[in-house]
Short mmCIF file of N, CA and C in Angstrom, two decimals:
data_model
loop_
_atom_site.label_atom_id
_atom_site.label_comp_id
_atom_site.label_asym_id
_atom_site.label_seq_id
_atom_site.Cartn_x
_atom_site.Cartn_y
_atom_site.Cartn_z
N MET A 288 248.14 121.06 85.12
CA MET A 288 247.17 120.17 84.52
C MET A 288 247.84 118.94 83.92
N LEU A 289 248.98 119.17 83.28
CA LEU A 289 249.72 118.04 82.72
C LEU A 289 250.18 117.11 83.84
N GLU A 290 250.61 117.69 84.96
CA GLU A 290 251.03 116.86 86.09
C GLU A 290 249.86 116.02 86.62
N LYS A 291 248.70 116.62 86.68
CA LYS A 291 247.51 115.89 87.14
C LYS A 291 247.15 114.77 86.17
N LEU A 292 247.25 115.05 84.87
CA LEU A 292 246.97 114.03 83.86
C LEU A 292 248.00 112.90 83.94
N LYS A 293 249.28 113.26 84.08
CA LYS A 293 250.32 112.23 84.22
C LYS A 293 250.06 111.37 85.44
N ALA A 294 249.69 111.99 86.55
CA ALA A 294 249.43 111.23 87.78
C ALA A 294 248.28 110.24 87.57
N GLU A 295 247.21 110.68 86.91
CA GLU A 295 246.08 109.79 86.67
C GLU A 295 246.49 108.61 85.80
N ILE A 296 247.15 108.88 84.70
CA ILE A 296 247.51 107.82 83.75
C ILE A 296 248.57 106.89 84.34
N ARG A 297 249.59 107.44 84.92
CA ARG A 297 250.71 106.62 85.40
C ARG A 297 250.38 105.86 86.68
N SER A 298 249.40 106.32 87.43
CA SER A 298 248.99 105.55 88.62
C SER A 298 247.94 104.49 88.26
N ARG A 299 247.19 104.75 87.22
CA ARG A 299 246.12 103.83 86.80
C ARG A 299 246.68 102.61 86.07
N PHE A 300 247.75 102.82 85.30
CA PHE A 300 248.30 101.74 84.48
C PHE A 300 249.73 101.43 84.90
N SER A 301 250.01 100.14 85.11
CA SER A 301 251.38 99.76 85.48
C SER A 301 252.15 99.22 84.27
N HIS A 302 251.45 98.95 83.18
CA HIS A 302 252.08 98.43 81.96
C HIS A 302 251.29 98.95 80.76
N PRO A 303 251.96 99.26 79.65
CA PRO A 303 251.22 99.81 78.50
C PRO A 303 250.16 98.87 77.94
N ASP A 304 250.31 97.58 78.14
CA ASP A 304 249.28 96.64 77.66
C ASP A 304 247.94 96.82 78.38
N GLU A 305 247.97 97.47 79.54
CA GLU A 305 246.74 97.70 80.29
C GLU A 305 245.94 98.87 79.72
N ILE A 306 246.57 99.66 78.87
CA ILE A 306 245.90 100.84 78.29
C ILE A 306 245.04 100.37 77.12
N THR A 307 243.78 100.10 77.43
CA THR A 307 242.83 99.60 76.43
C THR A 307 241.65 100.58 76.32
N VAL A 308 240.84 100.38 75.31
CA VAL A 308 239.66 101.24 75.13
C VAL A 308 238.79 101.22 76.38
N ALA A 309 238.55 100.05 76.93
CA ALA A 309 237.71 99.95 78.13
C ALA A 309 238.37 100.62 79.33
N ALA A 310 239.66 100.42 79.49
CA ALA A 310 240.35 100.94 80.67
C ALA A 310 240.46 102.47 80.66
N VAL A 311 240.70 103.08 79.51
CA VAL A 311 240.83 104.54 79.47
C VAL A 311 239.50 105.23 79.74
N ASN A 312 238.39 104.52 79.57
CA ASN A 312 237.08 105.11 79.88
C ASN A 312 236.93 105.42 81.36
N GLU A 313 237.77 104.84 82.20
CA GLU A 313 237.74 105.10 83.64
C GLU A 313 238.59 106.30 84.02
N CYS A 314 239.29 106.88 83.08
CA CYS A 314 240.18 108.02 83.35
C CYS A 314 239.39 109.32 83.21
N LYS A 315 238.85 109.77 84.32
CA LYS A 315 237.96 110.93 84.36
C LYS A 315 238.68 112.22 83.95
N TYR A 316 239.89 112.42 84.44
CA TYR A 316 240.61 113.65 84.12
C TYR A 316 241.05 113.67 82.66
N LEU A 317 241.43 112.53 82.12
CA LEU A 317 241.78 112.42 80.70
C LEU A 317 240.61 112.87 79.84
N LEU A 318 239.41 112.37 80.14
CA LEU A 318 238.24 112.77 79.37
C LEU A 318 237.95 114.26 79.55
N GLY A 319 238.15 114.77 80.77
CA GLY A 319 237.97 116.21 80.99
C GLY A 319 238.92 117.03 80.13
N CYS A 320 240.17 116.58 80.02
CA CYS A 320 241.15 117.28 79.17
C CYS A 320 240.73 117.25 77.70
N ILE A 321 240.26 116.11 77.25
CA ILE A 321 239.83 115.99 75.85
C ILE A 321 238.63 116.88 75.59
N GLU A 322 237.63 116.83 76.47
CA GLU A 322 236.43 117.66 76.29
C GLU A 322 236.79 119.15 76.28
N GLU A 323 237.71 119.54 77.16
CA GLU A 323 238.10 120.94 77.23
C GLU A 323 238.87 121.36 75.98
N CYS A 324 239.73 120.49 75.46
CA CYS A 324 240.41 120.78 74.20
C CYS A 324 239.41 120.95 73.07
N LEU A 325 238.45 120.05 72.99
CA LEU A 325 237.46 120.11 71.92
C LEU A 325 236.55 121.33 72.06
N ARG A 326 236.29 121.75 73.30
CA ARG A 326 235.49 122.96 73.52
C ARG A 326 236.25 124.18 73.01
N MET A 327 237.50 124.30 73.40
CA MET A 327 238.28 125.49 73.06
C MET A 327 238.79 125.49 71.62
N TYR A 328 238.96 124.30 71.07
CA TYR A 328 239.57 124.17 69.74
C TYR A 328 238.85 123.05 68.99
N PRO A 329 237.59 123.31 68.58
CA PRO A 329 236.83 122.26 67.88
C PRO A 329 237.47 121.90 66.54
N PRO A 330 237.37 120.64 66.13
CA PRO A 330 238.00 120.19 64.88
C PRO A 330 237.57 121.03 63.67
N SER A 331 236.30 121.37 63.61
CA SER A 331 235.79 122.20 62.53
C SER A 331 235.00 123.34 63.17
N PRO A 332 235.60 124.50 63.33
CA PRO A 332 234.96 125.59 64.06
C PRO A 332 233.85 126.31 63.31
N GLN A 333 233.77 126.09 62.02
CA GLN A 333 232.77 126.78 61.22
C GLN A 333 231.37 126.20 61.48
N PRO A 334 230.35 127.03 61.30
CA PRO A 334 228.99 126.51 61.41
C PRO A 334 228.72 125.45 60.35
N HIS A 335 228.01 124.42 60.72
CA HIS A 335 227.60 123.37 59.78
C HIS A 335 226.14 123.63 59.43
N HIS A 336 225.93 124.13 58.23
CA HIS A 336 224.60 124.56 57.82
C HIS A 336 223.68 123.37 57.53
N ARG A 337 222.42 123.58 57.87
CA ARG A 337 221.35 122.65 57.55
C ARG A 337 220.23 123.46 56.90
N ILE A 338 219.43 122.80 56.08
CA ILE A 338 218.31 123.46 55.41
C ILE A 338 217.01 122.92 56.02
N ILE A 339 216.13 123.84 56.42
CA ILE A 339 214.83 123.47 56.98
C ILE A 339 214.03 122.73 55.90
N PRO A 340 213.39 121.60 56.26
CA PRO A 340 212.57 120.85 55.29
C PRO A 340 211.47 121.73 54.67
N PRO A 341 210.96 121.34 53.51
CA PRO A 341 209.98 122.16 52.78
C PRO A 341 208.77 122.61 53.60
N ASN A 342 208.30 121.79 54.52
CA ASN A 342 207.11 122.15 55.32
C ASN A 342 207.44 123.04 56.51
N GLY A 343 208.70 123.40 56.69
CA GLY A 343 209.10 124.23 57.82
C GLY A 343 209.39 123.39 59.05
N ALA A 344 209.88 124.06 60.07
CA ALA A 344 210.19 123.37 61.33
C ALA A 344 210.28 124.39 62.46
N VAL A 345 210.04 123.91 63.66
CA VAL A 345 210.18 124.75 64.85
C VAL A 345 211.61 124.62 65.35
N VAL A 346 212.30 125.75 65.44
CA VAL A 346 213.68 125.79 65.92
C VAL A 346 213.74 126.81 67.05
N ASN A 347 214.15 126.37 68.21
CA ASN A 347 214.25 127.24 69.37
C ASN A 347 212.95 127.98 69.64
N GLY A 348 211.84 127.27 69.46
CA GLY A 348 210.53 127.84 69.75
C GLY A 348 209.93 128.70 68.65
N GLU A 349 210.62 128.85 67.52
CA GLU A 349 210.11 129.66 66.42
C GLU A 349 209.89 128.81 65.18
N MET A 350 208.78 129.04 64.50
CA MET A 350 208.50 128.34 63.25
C MET A 350 209.31 129.00 62.13
N LEU A 351 210.14 128.20 61.48
CA LEU A 351 210.94 128.71 60.37
C LEU A 351 210.43 128.12 59.07
N PRO A 352 210.40 128.90 58.00
CA PRO A 352 209.89 128.39 56.72
C PRO A 352 210.87 127.41 56.07
N GLY A 353 210.32 126.52 55.25
CA GLY A 353 211.14 125.58 54.51
C GLY A 353 212.18 126.29 53.66
N GLY A 354 213.34 125.69 53.53
CA GLY A 354 214.40 126.27 52.72
C GLY A 354 215.32 127.21 53.48
N THR A 355 214.97 127.51 54.73
CA THR A 355 215.80 128.40 55.53
C THR A 355 217.09 127.68 55.94
N SER A 356 218.22 128.37 55.83
CA SER A 356 219.49 127.81 56.26
C SER A 356 219.68 128.13 57.74
N VAL A 357 219.98 127.10 58.53
CA VAL A 357 220.25 127.28 59.96
C VAL A 357 221.58 126.61 60.29
N SER A 358 222.19 127.05 61.39
CA SER A 358 223.47 126.45 61.77
C SER A 358 223.75 126.72 63.24
N ILE A 359 224.68 125.97 63.77
CA ILE A 359 225.19 126.20 65.12
C ILE A 359 226.61 126.75 64.95
N PRO A 360 226.87 127.97 65.44
CA PRO A 360 228.22 128.51 65.34
C PRO A 360 229.11 127.85 66.40
N ILE A 361 229.71 126.75 66.05
CA ILE A 361 230.41 125.87 66.99
C ILE A 361 231.47 126.60 67.80
N TYR A 362 232.34 127.34 67.17
CA TYR A 362 233.40 128.02 67.90
C TYR A 362 232.83 129.08 68.84
N ALA A 363 231.89 129.86 68.34
CA ALA A 363 231.31 130.94 69.15
C ALA A 363 230.57 130.39 70.37
N ILE A 364 229.76 129.38 70.17
CA ILE A 364 228.97 128.82 71.27
C ILE A 364 229.87 128.12 72.30
N SER A 365 230.99 127.60 71.84
CA SER A 365 231.92 126.89 72.72
C SER A 365 232.84 127.82 73.49
N ASN A 366 232.83 129.10 73.15
CA ASN A 366 233.72 130.05 73.81
C ASN A 366 232.98 131.27 74.34
N SER A 367 231.67 131.20 74.41
CA SER A 367 230.85 132.33 74.85
C SER A 367 230.73 132.39 76.37
N PRO A 368 230.89 133.59 76.95
CA PRO A 368 230.67 133.74 78.38
C PRO A 368 229.21 133.52 78.78
N LEU A 369 228.30 133.49 77.82
CA LEU A 369 226.90 133.15 78.11
C LEU A 369 226.77 131.67 78.49
N ASN A 370 227.73 130.85 78.06
CA ASN A 370 227.67 129.41 78.31
C ASN A 370 228.72 128.91 79.29
N TRP A 371 229.80 129.67 79.47
CA TRP A 371 230.97 129.17 80.21
C TRP A 371 231.51 130.18 81.19
N THR A 372 231.88 129.71 82.35
CA THR A 372 232.63 130.51 83.31
C THR A 372 234.08 130.50 82.84
N GLU A 373 234.68 131.66 82.77
CA GLU A 373 236.06 131.77 82.31
C GLU A 373 236.27 131.02 80.98
N PRO A 374 235.55 131.41 79.92
CA PRO A 374 235.59 130.67 78.66
C PRO A 374 236.97 130.61 78.00
N GLU A 375 237.85 131.55 78.30
CA GLU A 375 239.18 131.55 77.66
C GLU A 375 240.20 130.74 78.45
N SER A 376 239.79 130.19 79.59
CA SER A 376 240.70 129.39 80.42
C SER A 376 240.51 127.91 80.14
N PHE A 377 241.63 127.20 80.07
CA PHE A 377 241.61 125.75 79.89
C PHE A 377 241.46 125.11 81.27
N VAL A 378 240.26 124.55 81.53
CA VAL A 378 239.96 124.00 82.85
C VAL A 378 239.27 122.64 82.69
N PRO A 379 240.03 121.54 82.67
CA PRO A 379 239.41 120.22 82.55
C PRO A 379 238.42 119.91 83.68
N GLU A 380 238.61 120.53 84.83
CA GLU A 380 237.72 120.28 85.97
C GLU A 380 236.29 120.72 85.71
N ARG A 381 236.06 121.56 84.71
CA ARG A 381 234.68 121.95 84.40
C ARG A 381 233.89 120.73 83.90
N TRP A 382 234.59 119.70 83.43
CA TRP A 382 233.94 118.49 82.93
C TRP A 382 233.88 117.37 83.97
N THR A 383 234.75 117.45 84.97
CA THR A 383 234.84 116.36 85.95
C THR A 383 233.99 116.61 87.18
N GLY A 384 233.51 117.84 87.35
CA GLY A 384 232.71 118.17 88.52
C GLY A 384 233.54 118.46 89.76
N GLU A 385 234.85 118.59 89.61
CA GLU A 385 235.74 118.80 90.76
C GLU A 385 235.77 120.24 91.24
N ASP A 386 235.28 121.18 90.46
CA ASP A 386 235.37 122.58 90.82
C ASP A 386 233.99 123.22 90.71
N ALA A 387 233.46 123.64 91.87
CA ALA A 387 232.10 124.18 91.93
C ALA A 387 231.94 125.48 91.13
N ARG A 388 233.04 126.18 90.85
CA ARG A 388 232.93 127.42 90.06
C ARG A 388 232.31 127.18 88.69
N PHE A 389 232.41 125.95 88.20
CA PHE A 389 231.95 125.66 86.84
C PHE A 389 230.64 124.86 86.81
N ALA A 390 229.97 124.80 87.94
CA ALA A 390 228.73 124.02 88.05
C ALA A 390 227.64 124.52 87.11
N ASN A 391 227.63 125.80 86.80
CA ASN A 391 226.59 126.36 85.93
C ASN A 391 227.00 126.44 84.46
N ASP A 392 228.17 125.92 84.12
CA ASP A 392 228.56 125.88 82.72
C ASP A 392 227.56 125.03 81.93
N ARG A 393 227.28 125.43 80.73
CA ARG A 393 226.32 124.71 79.89
C ARG A 393 227.07 123.72 78.99
N ARG A 394 227.54 122.64 79.62
CA ARG A 394 228.35 121.65 78.90
C ARG A 394 227.60 121.03 77.71
N GLU A 395 226.29 121.01 77.78
CA GLU A 395 225.51 120.41 76.70
C GLU A 395 225.60 121.18 75.39
N VAL A 396 226.07 122.44 75.42
CA VAL A 396 226.18 123.21 74.17
C VAL A 396 227.45 122.89 73.40
N SER A 397 228.39 122.22 74.03
CA SER A 397 229.63 121.88 73.33
C SER A 397 229.36 120.72 72.37
N LYS A 398 229.39 121.01 71.10
CA LYS A 398 229.10 120.02 70.05
C LYS A 398 230.22 120.05 69.00
N PRO A 399 231.44 119.64 69.39
CA PRO A 399 232.56 119.76 68.46
C PRO A 399 232.45 118.85 67.24
N PHE A 400 231.56 117.86 67.30
CA PHE A 400 231.38 116.96 66.15
C PHE A 400 230.03 117.16 65.48
N SER A 401 229.48 118.37 65.65
CA SER A 401 228.19 118.74 65.12
C SER A 401 227.08 118.14 65.96
N TYR A 402 225.84 118.23 65.47
CA TYR A 402 224.69 117.85 66.30
C TYR A 402 223.60 117.25 65.42
N GLY A 403 222.86 116.33 65.99
CA GLY A 403 221.70 115.78 65.29
C GLY A 403 222.04 114.62 64.38
N PRO A 404 221.14 114.32 63.45
CA PRO A 404 221.31 113.13 62.60
C PRO A 404 222.49 113.23 61.64
N ARG A 405 223.05 114.41 61.47
CA ARG A 405 224.19 114.55 60.57
C ARG A 405 225.50 114.83 61.32
N ASN A 406 225.50 114.49 62.61
CA ASN A 406 226.76 114.68 63.33
C ASN A 406 227.78 113.67 62.86
N CYS A 407 228.99 113.80 63.32
CA CYS A 407 230.10 112.98 62.83
C CYS A 407 229.85 111.49 63.07
N ILE A 408 229.88 110.72 62.01
CA ILE A 408 229.65 109.28 62.10
C ILE A 408 230.79 108.58 62.85
N GLY A 409 231.96 109.21 62.87
CA GLY A 409 233.11 108.61 63.54
C GLY A 409 233.33 109.10 64.96
N LEU A 410 232.32 109.74 65.55
CA LEU A 410 232.44 110.33 66.89
C LEU A 410 232.98 109.36 67.93
N ASN A 411 232.38 108.20 68.06
CA ASN A 411 232.82 107.24 69.08
C ASN A 411 234.23 106.72 68.81
N LEU A 412 234.54 106.49 67.55
CA LEU A 412 235.89 106.05 67.20
C LEU A 412 236.91 107.15 67.49
N ALA A 413 236.55 108.40 67.20
CA ALA A 413 237.45 109.52 67.48
C ALA A 413 237.76 109.61 68.97
N TYR A 414 236.74 109.50 69.82
CA TYR A 414 236.97 109.55 71.27
C TYR A 414 237.84 108.38 71.72
N ALA A 415 237.57 107.21 71.23
CA ALA A 415 238.38 106.04 71.62
C ALA A 415 239.84 106.24 71.22
N GLU A 416 240.07 106.72 70.01
CA GLU A 416 241.43 106.95 69.54
C GLU A 416 242.12 108.04 70.35
N MET A 417 241.42 109.15 70.62
CA MET A 417 242.03 110.24 71.39
C MET A 417 242.44 109.75 72.77
N LYS A 418 241.55 109.04 73.44
CA LYS A 418 241.85 108.55 74.80
C LYS A 418 243.04 107.59 74.78
N LEU A 419 243.04 106.67 73.84
CA LEU A 419 244.15 105.71 73.76
C LEU A 419 245.48 106.38 73.43
N ILE A 420 245.48 107.25 72.44
CA ILE A 420 246.72 107.89 72.01
C ILE A 420 247.28 108.78 73.11
N ILE A 421 246.44 109.60 73.71
CA ILE A 421 246.93 110.50 74.76
C ILE A 421 247.39 109.70 75.97
N ALA A 422 246.65 108.69 76.38
CA ALA A 422 247.05 107.88 77.53
C ALA A 422 248.39 107.20 77.28
N ARG A 423 248.57 106.64 76.11
CA ARG A 423 249.84 105.97 75.79
C ARG A 423 250.99 106.98 75.70
N LEU A 424 250.74 108.11 75.09
CA LEU A 424 251.76 109.15 74.98
C LEU A 424 252.20 109.62 76.37
N VAL A 425 251.24 109.90 77.23
CA VAL A 425 251.54 110.38 78.58
C VAL A 425 252.18 109.29 79.43
N TRP A 426 251.79 108.04 79.22
CA TRP A 426 252.38 106.94 79.99
C TRP A 426 253.85 106.74 79.63
N HIS A 427 254.16 106.84 78.33
CA HIS A 427 255.52 106.57 77.85
C HIS A 427 256.48 107.76 77.94
N PHE A 428 255.95 108.99 77.83
CA PHE A 428 256.83 110.14 77.66
C PHE A 428 256.49 111.30 78.60
N ASP A 429 257.53 112.04 78.97
CA ASP A 429 257.37 113.37 79.54
C ASP A 429 257.34 114.31 78.35
N ILE A 430 256.37 115.20 78.34
CA ILE A 430 256.10 116.05 77.18
C ILE A 430 256.39 117.50 77.53
N GLU A 431 257.03 118.21 76.58
CA GLU A 431 257.31 119.63 76.78
C GLU A 431 257.04 120.36 75.47
N ASN A 432 256.37 121.50 75.57
CA ASN A 432 256.10 122.31 74.39
C ASN A 432 257.42 122.87 73.84
N ALA A 433 257.60 122.77 72.54
CA ALA A 433 258.79 123.32 71.88
C ALA A 433 258.41 124.23 70.72
N THR A 434 257.14 124.60 70.64
CA THR A 434 256.64 125.46 69.57
C THR A 434 256.87 126.91 69.96
N GLU A 435 257.45 127.69 69.06
CA GLU A 435 257.65 129.10 69.33
C GLU A 435 256.37 129.87 69.01
N GLY A 436 256.11 130.90 69.79
CA GLY A 436 254.94 131.74 69.54
C GLY A 436 253.65 131.09 70.03
N ASP A 437 252.55 131.67 69.58
CA ASP A 437 251.22 131.21 69.98
C ASP A 437 250.66 130.29 68.90
N TRP A 438 250.76 128.99 69.11
CA TRP A 438 250.33 128.02 68.11
C TRP A 438 248.85 128.17 67.77
N ILE A 439 248.06 128.57 68.73
CA ILE A 439 246.62 128.64 68.54
C ILE A 439 246.21 129.83 67.66
N ASP A 440 247.11 130.74 67.37
CA ASP A 440 246.82 131.88 66.51
C ASP A 440 246.80 131.39 65.06
N GLN A 441 245.62 130.94 64.62
CA GLN A 441 245.48 130.32 63.31
C GLN A 441 244.30 130.91 62.55
N LYS A 442 244.34 130.77 61.25
CA LYS A 442 243.22 131.15 60.41
C LYS A 442 242.32 129.95 60.21
N VAL A 443 241.07 130.23 59.81
CA VAL A 443 240.10 129.17 59.59
C VAL A 443 239.54 129.27 58.18
N TYR A 444 239.61 128.17 57.45
CA TYR A 444 238.97 128.03 56.14
C TYR A 444 238.23 126.71 56.18
N VAL A 445 237.07 126.67 56.79
CA VAL A 445 236.28 125.49 57.10
C VAL A 445 236.96 124.68 58.22
N VAL A 446 238.24 124.40 58.07
CA VAL A 446 239.03 123.78 59.14
C VAL A 446 240.19 124.73 59.46
N TRP A 447 240.89 124.44 60.53
CA TRP A 447 242.01 125.27 60.95
C TRP A 447 243.18 125.16 59.97
N GLU A 448 243.86 126.28 59.74
CA GLU A 448 245.12 126.26 59.00
C GLU A 448 246.23 126.17 60.05
N LYS A 449 246.65 124.96 60.31
CA LYS A 449 247.57 124.70 61.41
C LYS A 449 249.03 124.84 60.98
N GLY A 450 249.80 125.44 61.86
CA GLY A 450 251.24 125.45 61.70
C GLY A 450 251.81 124.25 62.44
N PRO A 451 253.11 124.05 62.37
CA PRO A 451 253.71 122.91 63.08
C PRO A 451 253.55 123.05 64.59
N LEU A 452 253.27 121.95 65.25
CA LEU A 452 253.19 121.90 66.71
C LEU A 452 254.35 121.03 67.18
N TRP A 453 255.39 121.69 67.65
CA TRP A 453 256.60 120.99 68.05
C TRP A 453 256.55 120.66 69.54
N VAL A 454 256.92 119.44 69.88
CA VAL A 454 257.01 119.03 71.28
C VAL A 454 258.28 118.23 71.49
N LYS A 455 258.78 118.27 72.72
CA LYS A 455 259.91 117.43 73.10
C LYS A 455 259.36 116.25 73.87
N LEU A 456 259.77 115.06 73.49
CA LEU A 456 259.36 113.85 74.18
C LEU A 456 260.59 113.20 74.82
N ARG A 457 260.48 112.96 76.11
CA ARG A 457 261.55 112.25 76.82
C ARG A 457 260.96 111.00 77.43
N PRO A 458 261.59 109.84 77.19
CA PRO A 458 261.06 108.61 77.78
C PRO A 458 260.98 108.73 79.31
N VAL A 459 259.89 108.26 79.87
CA VAL A 459 259.71 108.30 81.32
C VAL A 459 260.72 107.34 81.96
N VAL A 460 261.37 107.83 83.00
CA VAL A 460 262.30 107.00 83.76
C VAL A 460 261.53 106.41 84.92
N ARG A 461 261.40 105.09 84.92
CA ARG A 461 260.65 104.41 85.98
C ARG A 461 261.64 103.66 86.87
N ALA A 462 261.35 103.65 88.17
CA ALA A 462 262.24 102.98 89.12
C ALA A 462 262.09 101.48 89.04
#
């Protein structure tokens, strides 16, 4: 997957100045990688609770009384076999449409930045920054994991309790 991402970025851009917000939007596999990372490892995996307004509301076809706390279990919904084919596998192609095995995945349930009027106000900026940073990193460097053990084995207290993520970066040698 990293080789495929490198090929997309390094063939699309011949100079780092070409890596712009507009240009990275054309990198289909890059976006697939980002979406898959956010699906498997959402920034805030805990449910974001909302309170039903005083007059009640219809949620998923049911009338709920005012004052009821509701939430979307972001991590659970993003990793459930009810929504995803091979939910524990990292497969960027499920977002790009390149692999028919994932045609029935329910991509619309992936809401790593929450949902509705209280979703993350910085959503578009976050995507722009992720695309730019990853594209520039991959364009400039060959990347190798240097973290011992399973980095993803983390505890959650509203957000992830992250340990160090060590990587080796080697400047790309271009002919």
